[in-house]
Coordinates of C-alpha atoms in Angstrom, one line a residue:
Chain A
L1 CA -35.4 -48.5 95.2
I2 CA -36.9 -49.8 92.4
I3 CA -40.2 -52.0 92.5
I4 CA -41.5 -53.5 88.9
G5 CA -44.5 -55.1 88.5
G6 CA -43.4 -58.4 86.9
G7 CA -43.2 -58.9 83.5
E8 CA -40.9 -56.0 82.6
D9 CA -39.3 -56.5 78.4
R10 CA -36.2 -57.9 79.0
E11 CA -35.7 -58.5 75.1
G12 CA -36.1 -55.6 73.6
E13 CA -36.1 -51.9 74.5
K14 CA -36.0 -53.2 78.2
T15 CA -37.0 -49.5 79.3
I16 CA -37.2 -50.5 82.9
L17 CA -33.8 -52.4 83.1
R18 CA -31.9 -49.8 81.1
D19 CA -33.0 -47.0 83.8
V20 CA -31.7 -49.3 86.6
V21 CA -28.7 -49.7 84.7
R22 CA -28.4 -45.8 84.1
R23 CA -29.1 -45.0 87.5
S24 CA -26.3 -47.6 89.0
R25 CA -23.8 -46.1 86.2
R26 CA -23.5 -49.4 84.8
G27 CA -22.1 -51.2 88.3
K28 CA -22.0 -54.6 89.3
V29 CA -25.3 -56.1 89.7
V30 CA -26.1 -58.9 91.9
V31 CA -29.1 -61.2 90.6
A32 CA -31.1 -62.5 94.1
T33 CA -32.4 -65.6 92.5
V34 CA -33.8 -66.4 95.7
A35 CA -37.4 -66.4 95.0
T36 CA -37.7 -68.8 92.7
R37 CA -37.0 -72.5 92.2
D38 CA -34.9 -71.9 88.8
P39 CA -32.2 -69.8 89.8
E40 CA -30.0 -70.6 86.6
G41 CA -33.0 -69.8 84.4
Y42 CA -33.2 -67.0 86.2
F43 CA -30.0 -65.8 86.3
E44 CA -29.3 -66.6 82.7
M45 CA -32.1 -64.6 81.3
Y46 CA -31.1 -61.0 83.8
D47 CA -27.5 -62.1 83.1
R48 CA -27.8 -61.8 79.0
A49 CA -30.3 -58.5 79.6
F50 CA -27.8 -56.6 82.0
G51 CA -24.8 -57.7 79.7
E52 CA -27.0 -56.2 76.4
L53 CA -27.1 -53.2 78.5
G54 CA -23.4 -52.8 79.4
V55 CA -23.1 -54.2 82.6
A56 CA -19.6 -55.9 83.1
E57 CA -19.8 -57.3 86.3
V58 CA -23.6 -59.4 87.1
V59 CA -23.4 -62.1 89.8
N60 CA -25.9 -64.8 91.0
L61 CA -26.7 -64.8 94.6
E62 CA -28.1 -68.0 94.6
I63 CA -29.9 -69.0 98.0
R64 CA -31.6 -72.8 97.9
T65 CA -31.7 -73.1 101.6
R66 CA -31.7 -70.9 105.1
C67 CA -27.7 -72.1 105.3
D68 CA -26.5 -70.4 102.2
A69 CA -27.4 -67.3 103.5
L70 CA -25.0 -67.8 106.2
D71 CA -22.1 -68.2 103.9
Q72 CA -19.1 -66.4 103.5
A73 CA -18.8 -66.9 99.8
R74 CA -22.1 -65.3 99.4
L75 CA -21.4 -62.3 101.3
Q76 CA -18.1 -61.7 99.4
A77 CA -20.3 -62.2 96.5
L78 CA -22.5 -58.6 97.4
E79 CA -19.4 -57.0 98.0
G80 CA -19.3 -53.8 95.8
A81 CA -22.8 -54.1 94.8
A82 CA -24.3 -51.2 93.0
V83 CA -27.9 -53.1 92.5
I84 CA -29.3 -56.0 94.1
F85 CA -32.3 -57.0 91.9
F86 CA -34.6 -59.9 93.6
T87 CA -36.6 -61.7 90.6
G88 CA -40.0 -63.1 90.4
G89 CA -40.7 -66.5 92.1
D90 CA -42.6 -66.7 95.6
Q91 CA -42.4 -64.0 98.1
L92 CA -42.1 -66.0 101.3
R93 CA -38.9 -67.8 99.8
I94 CA -37.7 -64.4 99.9
T95 CA -38.2 -63.5 103.6
S96 CA -37.8 -67.0 104.9
Q97 CA -34.5 -67.8 103.7
I98 CA -32.4 -64.9 104.5
G99 CA -35.1 -62.6 107.1
D100 CA -32.4 -62.3 109.5
T101 CA -29.1 -63.5 108.4
P102 CA -25.9 -61.9 107.4
V103 CA -26.7 -61.6 104.0
E104 CA -30.1 -59.4 104.7
W105 CA -28.0 -57.3 107.1
K106 CA -25.3 -56.8 104.2
L107 CA -27.9 -56.1 102.0
R108 CA -29.4 -53.4 104.5
A109 CA -26.1 -51.8 105.0
L110 CA -25.6 -51.6 100.8
Y111 CA -29.1 -49.7 100.8
E112 CA -28.4 -47.5 103.4
S113 CA -25.1 -46.9 101.7
G114 CA -26.9 -45.8 98.2
C115 CA -26.8 -49.6 96.1
I116 CA -30.1 -49.6 94.5
V117 CA -32.6 -52.5 95.8
A118 CA -35.1 -53.2 93.0
G119 CA -37.5 -56.3 93.0
T120 CA -39.9 -57.9 90.0
S121 CA -43.3 -59.3 90.8
A122 CA -42.3 -61.5 94.4
G123 CA -39.3 -59.2 94.6
A124 CA -41.3 -56.3 94.4
S125 CA -43.8 -57.4 96.9
A126 CA -41.2 -58.2 99.2
V127 CA -39.2 -55.1 99.3
C128 CA -41.8 -53.3 101.6
E129 CA -42.6 -53.5 105.4
T130 CA -46.0 -56.0 104.8
M131 CA -45.9 -58.3 101.6
L132 CA -49.0 -59.7 100.4
V133 CA -48.7 -63.4 100.0
R134 CA -51.7 -64.9 98.6
G135 CA -55.4 -63.8 97.7
S136 CA -57.6 -64.0 94.7
G137 CA -57.6 -62.1 91.4
R138 CA -60.2 -61.7 88.9
E139 CA -63.1 -61.5 91.9
S140 CA -64.3 -59.4 94.3
H141 CA -62.4 -59.1 97.8
R142 CA -64.2 -61.8 100.5
I143 CA -63.5 -60.8 103.8
G144 CA -60.1 -63.4 104.9
D145 CA -59.2 -64.4 101.4
V146 CA -55.8 -62.6 101.8
E147 CA -52.8 -63.1 103.5
M148 CA -49.9 -60.8 104.5
A149 CA -46.3 -61.5 105.9
P150 CA -44.1 -59.3 107.2
G151 CA -41.6 -58.2 104.1
L152 CA -37.7 -56.9 104.0
G153 CA -38.9 -53.4 105.6
F154 CA -36.9 -51.0 102.5
L155 CA -40.6 -49.1 102.3
Q156 CA -42.9 -48.6 105.2
D157 CA -46.6 -47.6 105.3
V158 CA -46.8 -49.4 102.0
V159 CA -47.9 -52.8 100.3
I160 CA -47.2 -53.5 96.9
D161 CA -49.6 -55.6 94.5
Q162 CA -47.6 -56.7 90.9
H163 CA -49.4 -58.1 87.8
F164 CA -51.7 -55.6 88.8
A165 CA -54.6 -54.9 86.0
Q166 CA -53.5 -57.9 84.4
R167 CA -54.8 -60.1 87.0
G168 CA -57.5 -58.4 88.2
R169 CA -55.8 -57.6 91.8
M170 CA -58.0 -54.5 92.4
G171 CA -60.0 -56.5 94.5
R172 CA -57.5 -58.0 97.0
L173 CA -55.3 -54.9 97.4
L174 CA -59.0 -52.5 98.6
G175 CA -59.1 -55.8 101.3
V176 CA -55.4 -55.2 102.1
V177 CA -56.2 -51.4 102.6
A178 CA -59.3 -51.9 104.4
E179 CA -57.9 -53.9 106.8
N180 CA -55.8 -50.7 107.7
P181 CA -55.9 -47.8 105.9
R182 CA -52.6 -46.7 107.3
V183 CA -51.0 -48.9 104.4
L184 CA -51.0 -47.1 101.4
G185 CA -52.2 -49.8 98.3
I186 CA -50.0 -49.3 95.1
G187 CA -50.8 -52.2 92.1
I188 CA -48.1 -52.0 89.6
D189 CA -49.1 -53.4 86.2
E190 CA -46.7 -56.0 84.1
D191 CA -43.6 -54.1 82.6
T192 CA -44.2 -50.7 84.9
A193 CA -42.1 -49.7 87.3
I194 CA -42.1 -47.5 90.5
I195 CA -38.8 -45.2 91.4
V196 CA -39.1 -44.5 95.0
E197 CA -36.7 -41.6 96.3
N198 CA -35.4 -41.1 99.6
E199 CA -38.9 -43.2 100.5
A200 CA -40.5 -40.1 99.9
R201 CA -42.0 -39.7 96.4
F202 CA -42.0 -42.3 93.5
E203 CA -42.1 -41.8 89.8
V204 CA -43.6 -44.2 87.3
L205 CA -41.8 -46.0 84.4
G206 CA -42.8 -48.1 81.7
T207 CA -46.2 -49.0 79.4
G208 CA -48.8 -49.8 82.0
A209 CA -50.3 -48.4 85.0
V210 CA -49.7 -47.6 88.8
Y211 CA -52.9 -47.5 91.2
V212 CA -52.8 -45.5 94.4
V213 CA -55.4 -47.0 96.4
D214 CA -55.8 -44.7 99.5
G215 CA -58.3 -45.8 102.7
G216 CA -57.4 -42.5 104.5
G217 CA -61.1 -41.4 103.6
V218 CA -62.9 -44.5 103.9
T219 CA -65.8 -43.9 106.1
Q220 CA -67.1 -47.5 106.0
S221 CA -66.3 -51.0 105.5
N222 CA -67.6 -54.1 106.8
I223 CA -63.7 -55.9 107.2
A224 CA -64.1 -56.4 110.8
D225 CA -68.2 -57.1 111.3
E226 CA -68.2 -59.8 108.7
R227 CA -67.7 -63.1 108.7
T228 CA -65.1 -64.5 106.7
D229 CA -65.8 -65.1 103.0
S230 CA -68.4 -61.8 102.9
V231 CA -67.9 -59.7 99.9
L232 CA -66.1 -56.5 100.9
S233 CA -68.0 -53.3 101.3
I234 CA -66.0 -50.2 101.4
Y235 CA -67.0 -46.6 101.1
D236 CA -64.7 -43.4 100.1
V237 CA -61.8 -44.7 99.0
R238 CA -59.3 -42.7 96.9
L239 CA -58.2 -44.0 93.5
H240 CA -55.5 -42.7 91.9
V241 CA -54.2 -43.5 88.4
L242 CA -50.9 -43.0 87.3
S243 CA -48.4 -43.1 84.3
S244 CA -45.3 -42.6 83.1
E245 CA -45.7 -38.7 83.3
D246 CA -46.6 -39.2 86.9
R247 CA -45.2 -39.1 90.4
F248 CA -46.1 -39.1 93.6
L249 CA -45.6 -37.8 97.1
L250 CA -45.7 -40.4 99.8
P251 CA -45.3 -37.9 102.9
T252 CA -48.7 -36.0 101.7
R253 CA -50.3 -38.8 99.5
R254 CA -51.0 -36.8 96.7
P255 CA -49.8 -37.2 92.8
E256 CA -48.6 -34.7 90.6
Q257 CA -47.3 -34.2 86.7
V258 CA -43.8 -34.9 86.4
P259 CA -43.0 -30.9 85.5
V260 CA -42.0 -31.0 81.4
I261 CA -38.5 -29.4 81.2
P262 CA -38.7 -27.8 78.0
E263 CA -36.1 -28.6 75.3
A264 CA -32.9 -26.5 74.9
L265 CA -33.4 -24.3 72.4
P266 CA -30.8 -24.0 69.5
T267 CA -27.7 -21.4 70.7
A268 CA -29.0 -18.7 68.0
E269 CA -32.5 -18.8 69.2
A270 CA -31.3 -18.5 72.8
A271 CA -29.4 -16.0 71.7
A272 CA -31.8 -14.3 70.2
V273 CA -34.6 -14.7 73.0
A274 CA -31.6 -13.5 75.9
G275 CA -31.1 -10.1 74.0
G276 CA -35.0 -9.7 73.6
E277 CA -35.0 -10.0 69.4
Chain B
L1 CA -85.3 -51.9 86.8
I2 CA -83.0 -54.8 87.4
I3 CA -79.7 -54.8 86.3
I4 CA -77.3 -57.7 86.5
G5 CA -73.8 -58.6 85.7
G6 CA -74.3 -61.6 83.9
G7 CA -73.7 -65.2 85.1
E8 CA -76.6 -65.1 87.6
D9 CA -77.3 -68.5 89.2
R10 CA -80.2 -70.0 86.8
E11 CA -80.0 -73.4 88.5
G12 CA -79.6 -73.6 92.4
E13 CA -80.7 -70.7 94.4
K14 CA -81.3 -68.5 91.7
T15 CA -81.3 -65.6 94.1
I16 CA -81.6 -62.9 91.9
L17 CA -84.2 -64.2 89.4
R18 CA -86.4 -65.5 92.6
D19 CA -86.2 -61.7 93.0
V20 CA -87.3 -60.8 89.4
V21 CA -89.9 -63.0 90.2
R22 CA -91.2 -62.1 93.3
R23 CA -90.9 -58.0 92.2
S24 CA -93.5 -59.0 89.5
R25 CA -95.5 -61.4 91.7
R26 CA -95.1 -64.5 89.3
G27 CA -96.5 -61.9 86.9
K28 CA -95.5 -63.0 83.0
V29 CA -92.1 -62.6 82.0
V30 CA -90.7 -61.4 78.4
V31 CA -87.3 -63.0 77.8
A32 CA -86.1 -60.8 75.4
T33 CA -83.2 -62.3 73.6
V34 CA -82.8 -60.0 70.8
A35 CA -79.0 -59.7 71.8
T36 CA -78.0 -63.1 71.1
R37 CA -77.7 -65.1 67.8
D38 CA -79.1 -68.5 69.8
P39 CA -82.9 -66.8 71.0
E40 CA -84.1 -70.6 71.5
G41 CA -81.1 -71.7 73.7
Y42 CA -81.2 -69.0 75.8
F43 CA -85.0 -68.8 76.3
E44 CA -85.2 -72.7 77.0
M45 CA -82.9 -71.9 79.8
Y46 CA -84.7 -68.7 81.6
D47 CA -88.0 -70.5 80.9
R48 CA -86.9 -73.4 82.8
A49 CA -85.7 -71.3 85.5
F50 CA -88.7 -68.7 85.5
G51 CA -90.6 -71.9 85.2
E52 CA -89.1 -73.5 88.4
L53 CA -89.9 -70.3 90.2
G54 CA -93.3 -70.7 89.5
V55 CA -93.9 -68.2 87.0
A56 CA -96.9 -69.5 84.6
E57 CA -96.2 -67.3 81.3
V58 CA -93.1 -66.7 79.9
V59 CA -92.5 -65.8 76.3
N60 CA -89.4 -65.2 74.0
L61 CA -89.5 -61.9 72.2
E62 CA -87.3 -63.1 69.6
I63 CA -86.1 -60.2 66.9
R64 CA -83.9 -61.1 64.8
T65 CA -84.2 -58.5 62.3
R66 CA -85.1 -55.2 62.4
C67 CA -88.5 -56.0 60.5
D68 CA -89.5 -58.4 63.5
A69 CA -89.5 -55.2 65.6
L70 CA -92.4 -54.2 63.1
D71 CA -94.4 -56.7 63.8
Q72 CA -97.9 -57.1 65.3
A73 CA -97.5 -60.4 66.8
R74 CA -94.4 -59.3 68.7
L75 CA -96.4 -56.1 70.2
Q76 CA -99.2 -58.4 71.5
A77 CA -96.4 -61.0 72.9
L78 CA -95.6 -58.0 75.3
E79 CA -98.8 -57.0 76.3
G80 CA -99.4 -57.9 79.9
A81 CA -96.0 -58.3 80.7
A82 CA -95.0 -57.9 84.4
V83 CA -91.1 -58.3 83.0
I84 CA -89.5 -57.9 80.4
F85 CA -85.7 -59.6 81.2
F86 CA -83.1 -58.5 78.6
T87 CA -80.4 -61.4 78.2
G88 CA -76.9 -61.8 77.3
G89 CA -75.1 -61.2 73.7
D90 CA -74.3 -58.4 71.9
Q91 CA -75.7 -54.6 73.3
L92 CA -75.5 -53.1 70.2
R93 CA -78.0 -56.2 68.5
I94 CA -80.5 -54.8 71.1
T95 CA -80.3 -51.0 70.1
S96 CA -79.7 -51.7 66.7
Q97 CA -82.5 -53.8 66.2
I98 CA -85.3 -52.3 68.2
G99 CA -84.1 -48.4 68.7
D100 CA -86.9 -46.4 67.4
T101 CA -89.1 -49.4 66.7
P102 CA -92.6 -50.0 67.9
V103 CA -91.4 -52.8 70.0
E104 CA -89.3 -50.0 71.9
W105 CA -92.2 -47.8 72.3
K106 CA -93.8 -50.0 73.6
L107 CA -91.2 -51.3 75.9
R108 CA -91.3 -47.6 77.2
A109 CA -94.9 -47.8 78.0
L110 CA -94.8 -50.6 80.1
Y111 CA -91.6 -49.2 81.7
E112 CA -93.5 -46.3 82.7
S113 CA -96.7 -47.8 83.8
G114 CA -95.0 -50.3 86.2
C115 CA -93.5 -53.5 84.7
I116 CA -89.7 -54.3 85.7
V117 CA -87.1 -53.8 83.0
A118 CA -84.5 -56.4 83.5
G119 CA -80.9 -56.8 81.9
T120 CA -77.8 -59.3 82.1
S121 CA -74.8 -58.9 81.1
A122 CA -75.1 -57.3 77.3
G123 CA -78.8 -56.4 78.6
A124 CA -77.4 -54.4 81.6
S125 CA -75.5 -52.5 79.5
A126 CA -78.0 -51.8 77.5
V127 CA -80.7 -50.5 79.8
C128 CA -78.8 -47.0 80.4
E129 CA -78.3 -43.8 78.3
T130 CA -75.0 -45.1 77.2
M131 CA -73.8 -48.2 76.9
L132 CA -70.1 -49.4 76.9
V133 CA -69.6 -51.5 73.6
R134 CA -65.8 -52.4 73.5
G135 CA -62.9 -52.1 75.6
S136 CA -59.9 -54.1 77.1
G137 CA -60.3 -56.4 80.2
R138 CA -57.2 -57.5 82.3
E139 CA -55.0 -53.8 81.2
S140 CA -55.0 -50.8 82.3
H141 CA -56.5 -48.4 80.2
R142 CA -55.6 -46.9 77.1
I143 CA -56.9 -43.7 75.6
G144 CA -59.0 -44.2 73.2
D145 CA -59.6 -48.2 73.9
V146 CA -63.4 -48.2 74.4
E147 CA -66.3 -47.9 72.3
M148 CA -69.5 -46.4 73.5
A149 CA -73.2 -46.2 72.0
P150 CA -76.4 -45.1 72.7
G151 CA -78.7 -47.0 75.1
L152 CA -81.9 -47.8 75.7
G153 CA -82.0 -44.6 78.1
F154 CA -84.6 -46.1 80.6
L155 CA -81.3 -44.7 83.6
Q156 CA -79.4 -41.6 82.9
D157 CA -76.0 -40.3 83.6
V158 CA -74.8 -43.7 84.5
V159 CA -72.7 -46.1 82.5
I160 CA -72.9 -49.7 83.5
D161 CA -70.1 -52.4 83.1
Q162 CA -71.0 -56.0 83.8
H163 CA -68.6 -59.3 84.2
F164 CA -66.7 -56.5 86.2
A165 CA -64.1 -58.3 88.6
Q166 CA -64.3 -61.3 86.8
R167 CA -63.1 -60.0 83.2
G168 CA -60.7 -57.2 85.1
R169 CA -62.5 -54.0 83.7
M170 CA -61.8 -51.4 86.6
G171 CA -59.5 -49.7 84.0
R172 CA -62.2 -49.6 81.1
L173 CA -64.9 -48.4 83.4
L174 CA -61.9 -45.4 84.6
G175 CA -61.4 -44.7 81.2
V176 CA -65.1 -44.1 80.3
V177 CA -65.8 -42.2 83.3
A178 CA -62.6 -40.1 82.6
E179 CA -64.1 -38.8 79.6
N180 CA -66.9 -37.4 81.4
P181 CA -67.2 -37.2 85.2
R182 CA -70.9 -36.9 84.8
V183 CA -71.7 -40.1 84.4
L184 CA -71.3 -42.1 87.0
G185 CA -69.7 -45.7 86.4
I186 CA -71.2 -48.9 87.8
G187 CA -69.4 -51.7 87.8
I188 CA -71.6 -55.2 88.5
D189 CA -69.8 -58.5 89.1
E190 CA -71.3 -61.8 87.8
D191 CA -74.4 -63.2 89.5
T192 CA -74.7 -59.7 91.4
A193 CA -77.0 -57.1 90.3
I194 CA -78.5 -53.4 91.4
I195 CA -82.0 -53.0 92.0
V196 CA -82.6 -49.3 91.0
E197 CA -86.0 -47.9 91.9
N198 CA -87.4 -44.5 90.6
E199 CA -84.3 -43.9 89.0
A200 CA -83.0 -42.4 92.5
R201 CA -81.3 -45.2 94.7
F202 CA -80.5 -48.7 94.2
E203 CA -79.8 -51.9 96.2
V204 CA -77.0 -54.6 95.8
L205 CA -78.3 -58.1 95.3
G206 CA -76.1 -61.6 95.2
T207 CA -72.6 -63.1 95.5
G208 CA -70.2 -60.3 94.1
A209 CA -69.8 -57.0 94.3
V210 CA -70.7 -53.6 92.6
Y211 CA -68.1 -50.8 92.0
V212 CA -69.1 -47.0 91.7
V213 CA -66.4 -45.2 90.1
D214 CA -67.6 -41.2 91.0
G215 CA -65.0 -38.8 89.1
G216 CA -67.2 -36.0 90.2
G217 CA -64.0 -35.2 92.8
V218 CA -61.2 -35.6 89.8
T219 CA -58.8 -32.9 89.4
Q220 CA -56.4 -34.4 86.9
S221 CA -56.4 -36.7 83.7
N222 CA -54.7 -37.0 80.7
I223 CA -57.9 -38.3 78.8
A224 CA -57.9 -35.0 76.2
D225 CA -54.0 -34.2 76.7
E226 CA -52.5 -37.4 75.2
R227 CA -52.7 -39.5 72.3
T228 CA -54.5 -42.4 71.5
D229 CA -53.1 -45.2 73.1
S230 CA -51.2 -43.5 76.1
V231 CA -51.7 -45.0 79.0
L232 CA -54.6 -43.1 81.4
S233 CA -53.7 -40.9 84.1
I234 CA -56.5 -39.8 86.4
Y235 CA -56.4 -38.2 89.9
D236 CA -58.9 -38.4 92.8
V237 CA -61.4 -40.7 91.7
R238 CA -64.0 -42.1 94.2
L239 CA -64.2 -45.5 94.6
H240 CA -66.9 -47.3 96.5
V241 CA -67.4 -51.2 96.5
L242 CA -70.8 -52.2 97.8
S243 CA -72.5 -55.7 98.7
S244 CA -75.4 -57.2 99.5
E245 CA -76.0 -55.1 102.4
D246 CA -75.3 -51.4 101.2
R247 CA -77.3 -49.4 98.8
F248 CA -76.4 -46.2 96.8
L249 CA -78.2 -42.7 96.4
L250 CA -78.2 -41.8 92.8
P251 CA -78.8 -37.6 93.2
T252 CA -76.3 -37.2 95.7
R253 CA -73.6 -40.3 95.1
R254 CA -73.8 -41.4 98.3
P255 CA -73.7 -45.1 99.6
E256 CA -75.2 -46.2 103.1
Q257 CA -76.0 -49.4 104.7
V258 CA -79.3 -51.1 104.4
P259 CA -80.9 -50.4 107.4
V260 CA -81.3 -53.7 109.5
I261 CA -84.8 -54.4 110.4
P262 CA -84.9 -56.4 113.3
E263 CA -86.8 -59.7 113.5
A264 CA -89.9 -59.7 114.9
L265 CA -89.8 -61.0 118.9
P266 CA -91.8 -64.0 119.8
T267 CA -95.3 -62.6 120.6
A268 CA -94.7 -63.3 124.4
E269 CA -91.6 -61.2 124.6
A270 CA -92.8 -58.1 122.5
A271 CA -96.1 -57.9 124.7
A272 CA -93.2 -57.9 128.0
V273 CA -91.4 -55.2 125.7
A274 CA -94.6 -53.4 124.9
G275 CA -95.6 -53.6 128.5
G276 CA -92.1 -52.6 129.7
E277 CA -92.0 -55.7 131.5

């Protein structure tokens, strides 16, 4: 599961998309453009980017209506996918169009058999159990000023927010975590991704940061006491900011540094070291 | 000490300015326009606002050059002030123009004898021991991407940032706290203020929130290891978000709710309660 905060580099180094391709061994990429109203435009952009990264087969999973998600031809397009890549757009389009359809069942089966599911921006929000749908940026959270909806459910106990620092979304993510500290809030910057392995841990990739908002130790908040529109008050949030040398263990909610693997020594030196000389 | 996050209401309810006036019992207000390049414009605005709130005497402490701060007439303007109000502008203008001048000495003497010192925006940054001068908003902090300078020093062990949620400044405040967790980071939203009493505790006033970033429990950060421009990584920051029903105790770094004072009962009822009947 690869969750991208939007705005990933598609023309330069393409660090994140390159990593997606590397992990899938250049296998077939299905670009799921269901979130967007411009599926052709998005598909062209990703077709070019993945093509430049050496992927031979890139197909467009274009679903404009819920009927499309019942279509046999689209199910066949998914066959043999190594990557399903959800583009940006509107996360509610993803879940309302494919939720509980043969396309969703097929996606889940592919994921369970090892296919990479990746999502950026709206696609990032949609992959979790609960997704953030709407809420203000660039201001502090006001109670009631956030909307959530059931997501695709590939990752439990987590709510993702994207374009995080760029759109000043700390307030709304705190609002979500205040509502139920069972969910961990994960805010992902643009051109930044988390690579989730076994639903148990993630690493960070890209040029920005990932914010983990852990409400487990919260001692007080006014989320349930106050009327709508009051400013959120919350005490004792634990916050971690992670960059590309960090990883995070979900079951224990602990960050740690990615161990540095020492570079292999040149052979002669290695022999000398081995020989104690 | 009243520290305002900028953009306080000057035309409507004027909640914050009204509180400044109430606390000073409508005494003389000195508007220190030293931070701005438009002292007349700022003075007119505050002169009108304080006038509407019933203040009889509002004077402009206009200091365009460092020589002005040595001027006897300006010292006389300060005489009898109940409030010194620092406007927005550039915080470096405040400290570079009045630092270690008779005007500053007089300000300090007034503060020590009970005069209210208030600052908004640049004026808010300038009142503490160390002030934030520059740093990016709306992105995650990159190491080295923040500049600080010595402030006026009315409050120790604290760094203030203003326009906080509005300009997405969580990243840069985390950057400051990472550099030395001895300082507590306090981010104040627009139209929001902290009222600091005895340099020991503060209450929150206004329509936004106040963010307290406590790095005391930080277990790891890359601030000193990494080269400039790396994205900041920091674990275990304690974050409190406070609204107008909260206060904060600086020595223990603990938030708490402002006790609700029950409204006075109507006399008959009060008598009945008192009589046990």
